[in-house]
PDB file of C-alpha atoms in Angstrom:
ATOM      1  CA  TYR P1453     131.787 104.328 153.869  1.00  0.00           C
ATOM      2  CA  LEU P1454     131.716 105.389 150.242  1.00  0.00           C
ATOM      3  CA  ILE P1455     133.505 102.248 149.063  1.00  0.00           C
ATOM      4  CA  ASN P1456     130.906 100.118 150.862  1.00  0.00           C
ATOM      5  CA  ASN P1457     128.018 102.083 149.324  1.00  0.00           C
ATOM      6  CA  ASN P1458     127.055 103.317 152.774  1.00  0.00           C
ATOM      7  CA  TYR P1459     126.141 106.742 151.447  1.00  0.00           C
ATOM      8  CA  LEU P1460     124.362 108.171 154.501  1.00  0.00           C
ATOM      9  CA  ASP P1461     127.357 107.509 156.779  1.00  0.00           C
ATOM     10  CA  ALA P1462     129.685 108.771 154.053  1.00  0.00           C
ATOM     11  CA  ILE P1463     127.636 111.978 153.800  1.00  0.00           C
ATOM     12  CA  SER P1464     128.043 112.519 157.552  1.00  0.00           C
ATOM     13  CA  HIS P1465     131.780 111.863 157.298  1.00  0.00           C
ATOM     14  CA  PHE P1466     132.354 114.257 154.397  1.00  0.00           C
ATOM     15  CA  LYS P1467     130.252 116.961 156.074  1.00  0.00           C
ATOM     16  CA  GLU P1468     132.532 116.674 159.115  1.00  0.00           C
ATOM     17  CA  VAL P1469     135.580 117.059 156.882  1.00  0.00           C
ATOM     18  CA  LEU P1470     134.015 120.146 155.313  1.00  0.00           C
ATOM     19  CA  LYS P1471     133.384 121.701 158.732  1.00  0.00           C
ATOM     20  CA  ALA P1472     137.153 121.747 159.217  1.00  0.00           C
ATOM     21  CA  ASP P1473     137.984 122.675 155.594  1.00  0.00           C
ATOM     22  CA  LYS P1474     135.145 124.181 153.539  1.00  0.00           C
ATOM     23  CA  LYS P1475     137.241 124.140 150.374  1.00  0.00           C
ATOM     24  CA  ASN P1476     138.346 120.502 150.562  1.00  0.00           C
ATOM     25  CA  SER P1477     137.817 119.570 146.910  1.00  0.00           C
ATOM     26  CA  ARG P1478     137.965 115.808 147.504  1.00  0.00           C
ATOM     27  CA  ALA P1479     135.362 115.971 150.281  1.00  0.00           C
ATOM     28  CA  LEU P1480     133.111 118.132 148.079  1.00  0.00           C
ATOM     29  CA  PHE P1481     133.567 115.732 145.170  1.00  0.00           C
ATOM     30  CA  ASN P1482     132.930 112.626 147.276  1.00  0.00           C
ATOM     31  CA  LEU P1483     129.894 114.238 148.875  1.00  0.00           C
ATOM     32  CA  GLY P1484     128.629 114.887 145.341  1.00  0.00           C
ATOM     33  CA  ILE P1485     129.059 111.199 144.553  1.00  0.00           C
ATOM     34  CA  CYS P1486     127.083 110.271 147.667  1.00  0.00           C
ATOM     35  CA  TYR P1487     124.193 112.569 146.797  1.00  0.00           C
ATOM     36  CA  GLU P1488     124.227 111.363 143.209  1.00  0.00           C
ATOM     37  CA  ASN P1489     123.898 107.774 144.412  1.00  0.00           C
ATOM     38  CA  ILE P1490     120.918 108.576 146.621  1.00  0.00           C
ATOM     39  CA  ASN P1491     119.303 110.379 143.672  1.00  0.00           C
ATOM     40  CA  LYS P1492     119.733 113.947 144.911  1.00  0.00           C
ATOM     41  CA  LYS P1493     121.112 115.226 141.625  1.00  0.00           C
ATOM     42  CA  SER P1494     120.649 118.946 142.335  1.00  0.00           C
ATOM     43  CA  ASN P1495     122.836 118.586 145.434  1.00  0.00           C
ATOM     44  CA  SER P1496     125.409 116.691 143.361  1.00  0.00           C
ATOM     45  CA  ILE P1497     125.509 119.413 140.733  1.00  0.00           C
ATOM     46  CA  LYS P1498     126.161 122.090 143.378  1.00  0.00           C
ATOM     47  CA  LEU P1499     128.840 119.988 145.060  1.00  0.00           C
ATOM     48  CA  TYR P1500     130.661 119.124 141.826  1.00  0.00           C
ATOM     49  CA  LYS P1501     130.689 122.826 140.927  1.00  0.00           C
ATOM     50  CA  LEU P1502     132.080 123.679 144.368  1.00  0.00           C
ATOM     51  CA  ALA P1503     134.717 120.946 143.996  1.00  0.00           C
ATOM     52  CA  ILE P1504     135.758 122.452 140.652  1.00  0.00           C
ATOM     53  CA  GLU P1505     135.927 125.926 142.220  1.00  0.00           C
ATOM     54  CA  ALA P1506     138.118 124.518 144.995  1.00  0.00           C
ATOM     55  CA  ASP P1507     140.366 122.604 142.581  1.00  0.00           C
ATOM     56  CA  SER P1508     140.031 123.565 138.935  1.00  0.00           C
ATOM     57  CA  LYS P1509     142.141 120.550 137.916  1.00  0.00           C
ATOM     58  CA  LEU P1510     139.862 117.928 139.494  1.00  0.00           C
ATOM     59  CA  LEU P1511     138.841 116.315 136.194  1.00  0.00           C
ATOM     60  CA  PRO P1512     136.592 113.611 137.690  1.00  0.00           C
ATOM     61  CA  ALA P1513     134.358 116.394 139.056  1.00  0.00           C
ATOM     62  CA  TYR P1514     133.974 117.831 135.540  1.00  0.00           C
ATOM     63  CA  ASN P1515     133.219 114.352 134.243  1.00  0.00           C
ATOM     64  CA  ASN P1516     130.573 113.566 136.867  1.00  0.00           C
ATOM     65  CA  LEU P1517     128.981 116.991 136.480  1.00  0.00           C
ATOM     66  CA  SER P1518     128.786 116.590 132.717  1.00  0.00           C
ATOM     67  CA  ILE P1519     127.143 113.175 133.059  1.00  0.00           C
ATOM     68  CA  ILE P1520     124.409 114.486 135.360  1.00  0.00           C
ATOM     69  CA  LEU P1521     123.769 117.436 133.050  1.00  0.00           C
ATOM     70  CA  LYS P1522     123.633 115.103 130.038  1.00  0.00           C
ATOM     71  CA  ASP P1523     121.237 112.777 131.822  1.00  0.00           C
ATOM     72  CA  GLN P1524     118.987 115.748 132.570  1.00  0.00           C
ATOM     73  CA  GLY P1525     118.957 116.656 128.878  1.00  0.00           C
ATOM     74  CA  LEU P1526     121.158 119.710 129.392  1.00  0.00           C
ATOM     75  CA  LEU P1527     123.504 118.858 126.534  1.00  0.00           C
ATOM     76  CA  THR P1528     124.796 122.376 125.898  1.00  0.00           C
ATOM     77  CA  GLU P1529     125.705 122.803 129.559  1.00  0.00           C
ATOM     78  CA  SER P1530     127.328 119.372 129.607  1.00  0.00           C
ATOM     79  CA  LYS P1531     129.345 120.324 126.521  1.00  0.00           C
ATOM     80  CA  LYS P1532     130.608 123.507 128.220  1.00  0.00           C
ATOM     81  CA  VAL P1533     131.761 121.537 131.261  1.00  0.00           C
ATOM     82  CA  LEU P1534     133.609 119.022 129.092  1.00  0.00           C
ATOM     83  CA  GLU P1535     135.230 121.760 126.994  1.00  0.00           C
ATOM     84  CA  ALA P1536     136.468 123.424 130.174  1.00  0.00           C
ATOM     85  CA  ALA P1537     137.959 120.101 131.294  1.00  0.00           C
ATOM     86  CA  LEU P1538     139.737 119.634 127.954  1.00  0.00           C
ATOM     87  CA  ILE P1539     141.410 123.019 128.336  1.00  0.00           C
ATOM     88  CA  ILE P1540     142.939 121.717 131.550  1.00  0.00           C
ATOM     89  CA  ASN P1541     143.971 118.340 130.145  1.00  0.00           C
ATOM     90  CA  ASP P1542     143.306 117.361 126.534  1.00  0.00           C
ATOM     91  CA  GLU P1543     144.757 113.891 127.135  1.00  0.00           C
ATOM     92  CA  TYR P1544     141.957 112.726 129.453  1.00  0.00           C
ATOM     93  CA  ASP P1545     140.456 110.215 127.036  1.00  0.00           C
ATOM     94  CA  TYR P1546     137.117 109.776 128.735  1.00  0.00           C
ATOM     95  CA  ILE P1547     136.449 113.532 128.627  1.00  0.00           C
ATOM     96  CA  LEU P1548     137.282 113.669 124.903  1.00  0.00           C
ATOM     97  CA  GLY P1549     135.052 110.689 124.141  1.00  0.00           C
ATOM     98  CA  SER P1550     132.198 112.139 126.190  1.00  0.00           C
ATOM     99  CA  LEU P1551     132.567 115.498 124.467  1.00  0.00           C
ATOM    100  CA  MET P1552     132.454 113.904 121.029  1.00  0.00           C
ATOM    101  CA  PHE P1553     129.327 111.973 122.054  1.00  0.00           C
ATOM    102  CA  ILE P1554     127.631 115.183 123.293  1.00  0.00           C
ATOM    103  CA  LYS P1555     128.664 117.100 120.170  1.00  0.00           C
ATOM    104  CA  GLN P1556     127.261 114.332 117.997  1.00  0.00           C
ATOM    105  CA  ARG P1557     123.947 114.582 119.871  1.00  0.00           C
ATOM    106  CA  LEU P1558     123.999 118.349 119.290  1.00  0.00           C
ATOM    107  CA  CYS P1559     124.919 117.859 115.603  1.00  0.00           C
ATOM    108  CA  ASP P1560     128.143 119.765 116.249  1.00  0.00           C
ATOM    109  CA  TRP P1561     130.766 118.123 114.085  1.00  0.00           C
ATOM    110  CA  SER P1562     133.605 120.569 114.743  1.00  0.00           C
ATOM    111  CA  LEU P1563     135.697 118.089 116.718  1.00  0.00           C
ATOM    112  CA  TYR P1564     135.302 115.509 113.988  1.00  0.00           C
ATOM    113  CA  GLU P1565     136.666 117.818 111.297  1.00  0.00           C
ATOM    114  CA  GLN P1566     140.192 117.553 112.666  1.00  0.00           C
ATOM    115  CA  PHE P1567     140.181 113.808 111.992  1.00  0.00           C
ATOM    116  CA  LYS P1568     138.310 113.791 108.680  1.00  0.00           C
ATOM    117  CA  GLU P1569     141.219 114.031 106.207  1.00  0.00           C
ATOM    118  CA  LYS P1570     143.268 111.389 107.979  1.00  0.00           C
ATOM    119  CA  ILE P1571     140.302 109.015 108.065  1.00  0.00           C
ATOM    120  CA  ILE P1572     139.562 109.522 104.380  1.00  0.00           C
ATOM    121  CA  SER P1573     143.206 108.889 103.544  1.00  0.00           C
ATOM    122  CA  ASN P1574     143.285 105.735 105.660  1.00  0.00           C
ATOM    123  CA  LEU P1575     140.028 104.471 104.160  1.00  0.00           C
ATOM    124  CA  LYS P1576     141.374 105.008 100.625  1.00  0.00           C
ATOM    125  CA  ASN P1577     144.553 103.150 101.529  1.00  0.00           C
ATOM    126  CA  GLY P1578     142.579 100.282 103.033  1.00  0.00           C
ATOM    127  CA  GLU P1579     144.141 100.814 106.455  1.00  0.00           C
ATOM    128  CA  ASN P1580     142.432  99.926 109.696  1.00  0.00           C
ATOM    129  CA  ILE P1581     141.331 103.289 111.079  1.00  0.00           C
ATOM    130  CA  PHE P1582     140.474 101.950 114.524  1.00  0.00           C
ATOM    131  CA  TYR P1583     144.147 102.104 115.502  1.00  0.00           C
ATOM    132  CA  LEU P1584     144.081 105.812 114.746  1.00  0.00           C
ATOM    133  CA  PHE P1585     141.559 106.367 117.501  1.00  0.00           C
ATOM    134  CA  LEU P1586     142.610 103.766 120.027  1.00  0.00           C
ATOM    135  CA  GLY P1587     142.522 105.420 123.425  1.00  0.00           C
ATOM    136  CA  LYS P1588     140.959 108.636 122.174  1.00  0.00           C
ATOM    137  CA  ILE P1589     137.263 108.012 121.651  1.00  0.00           C
ATOM    138  CA  ASP P1590     134.788 105.244 122.260  1.00  0.00           C
ATOM    139  CA  ILE P1591     133.391 102.914 119.611  1.00  0.00           C
ATOM    140  CA  LEU P1592     130.088 104.807 119.364  1.00  0.00           C
ATOM    141  CA  CYS P1593     131.941 107.979 118.444  1.00  0.00           C
ATOM    142  CA  ILE P1594     133.968 106.104 115.834  1.00  0.00           C
ATOM    143  CA  ILE P1595     130.763 104.817 114.279  1.00  0.00           C
ATOM    144  CA  CYS P1596     129.264 108.328 114.308  1.00  0.00           C
ATOM    145  CA  LEU P1597     132.439 109.724 112.794  1.00  0.00           C
ATOM    146  CA  LEU P1598     132.486 107.127 110.015  1.00  0.00           C
ATOM    147  CA  GLY P1599     128.888 107.992 109.199  1.00  0.00           C
ATOM    148  CA  TYR P1600     129.810 111.665 109.067  1.00  0.00           C
ATOM    149  CA  VAL P1601     132.855 111.088 106.844  1.00  0.00           C
ATOM    150  CA  ARG P1602     130.866 108.920 104.440  1.00  0.00           C
ATOM    151  CA  MET P1603     128.035 111.495 104.296  1.00  0.00           C
ATOM    152  CA  SER P1604     130.458 114.317 103.581  1.00  0.00           C
ATOM    153  CA  THR P1605     132.565 112.592 100.884  1.00  0.00           C
TER     154      THR P1605
END
């Protein structure tokens, strides 16, 4: 049902799954997706949090929760969710890119500091710095970072 965007039938299905297993993290997560797609964001937030409680390593739940919080203007809360996800897996590129985007919006440059010296060195040597970040952050974050490095040098 979910694949076919039939959210109401999918909601019924996932509720049935949860009757049998209240802590089924995938059912909670998928139910959150359904509610998000029918614009019931508060239900989605609760369900993503429950999915994370049921499976603390379910990174897509952190990601979806952070997006809803960001979209609601709750940047600090979104940042906390993303930071918690990075503790679990700091190689999940989308989480890192999203966190850098949120931190940029909050004028929190702490994550950028770790890259600053290497970027400055590469810029001085005329090297292409985009290879340094390939797979780690999105292009918007690279642009923000370059602006930060240039402002601080």
